[in-house]
Amino acid sequence: MQRFPLASTPPGKAPGRPRPGTRSPSRRSRRLWWSSATALLLPCVLVAAASPPKHATGHVARYPVRVSAYVANSGSVTVSTYDTRLERRFGAVQVGHGPTGVGAAPDGEEVYVANSRSNTVSFVDTASRLPTAVVRVQSRPFAAMPTRDGHRVLVANFGSDTVSVISVRSHHVKATVPVGRLPHSITTVPDGRAYVTDNGDGAVTVLSKDSHAIRDIPVGDFPSGISSSPSGHRVYVSNTGSGTVSVIDTHTNTVVATLPGGRAPLGNAVSPDGKRLYVADSARDCLLIVDIPTRHVVAHVHVGVQPQGVAITPDGRRVWVTNEQSDSVSVIDPFDREVRVTLPTGHEPEGIAITPR
């Protein structure tokens, strides 16, 4: 696909095997096992009974049963789902036509999918892996990203030069904000602000916490993918046409550094410690690992054809990269700097999100 945008074409078009089973124990061995276990546990039960009860906490925390990856298959009507711990695909979710961008709620209970050919956003429950709502937005939505507090979803409408602001609670569009030409991707920071790449203007629009456009920051040519550090102090912008990554200081809203981005960088993501940037170089079919303090590329990891989206597991131990023209996702160990496994996706995977729990 073409890497540089036409007015009607989003530039984004240009992630162990199970242990063998063991023999079931005999009935006699099971009786012996239970007898031994009861003998061992009985003293513990008696001690517990004699101990004073602990105070109740008032609620029961949800245990993070699964950290999941969601891949938007832009050439279909599905989002592929994966267990990132097992590194295994476990299904797909039916959404709208042409899903491109996907974002995960801060609590991990929902993901939001921008359906570019349906002009809608699908809300997907991560427990049931079923859509719970569909919200109509403006033309060619390319990205859907929640705010850090989880109250709103911001949608980049590539074909309308706007951002739709959706209430998570009511599933209604609360505002439609004009931004620059061909808005592509969005990242959010803890204080409620958002940063939008304007692919047709070579700029990033800053949205205030109440979703007003307050500033345009010039960056490189055809800015596309964007991410922010966990602290929110830095924003990283892939300039697909310049082969660079612009680093924005969110206190001053100015570009304070430029990192190498390969030949045509698209998606990028920051490590949890804020020290490494992972960049998909769509022209060279590789993932760049950039050391942020030194501003040097420390590794190139070969992946599939035309890598697009990048996401990192919460522990920082795996990087997942979608490969649009290979219909696959690569799961990378960033410390060994190698691909652990390549998994099948649907047709033309682009955006990816990993749930934070």
Short mmCIF file of C-alpha atoms in Angstrom, two decimals, residues 59-68 83 85 107-109 126-127 355-357:
data_model
loop_
_atom_site.label_atom_id
_atom_site.label_comp_id
_atom_site.label_asym_id
_atom_site.label_seq_id
_atom_site.Cartn_x
_atom_site.Cartn_y
_atom_site.Cartn_z
CA HIS A 59 -14.37 -5.18 47.90
CA VAL A 60 -12.83 -8.07 46.02
CA ALA A 61 -10.20 -7.12 43.46
CA ARG A 62 -10.50 -8.63 40.00
CA TYR A 63 -7.63 -10.97 39.28
CA PRO A 64 -6.00 -10.35 35.89
CA VAL A 65 -6.93 -13.68 34.36
CA ARG A 66 -5.71 -12.77 30.88
CA VAL A 67 -3.64 -10.01 29.30
CA SER A 68 -5.05 -9.93 25.78
CA ASP A 83 -3.63 -14.49 24.98
CA ARG A 85 0.95 -15.02 28.12
CA ASP A 107 -9.06 -0.92 33.38
CA GLY A 108 -8.86 -3.47 30.56
CA GLU A 109 -12.58 -4.15 30.54
CA THR A 126 -13.11 -8.06 26.96
CA ALA A 127 -14.70 -10.63 29.30
CA THR A 355 -5.08 -4.77 27.69
CA PRO A 356 -3.27 -3.28 30.70
CA ARG A 357 -4.02 -6.00 33.26
#
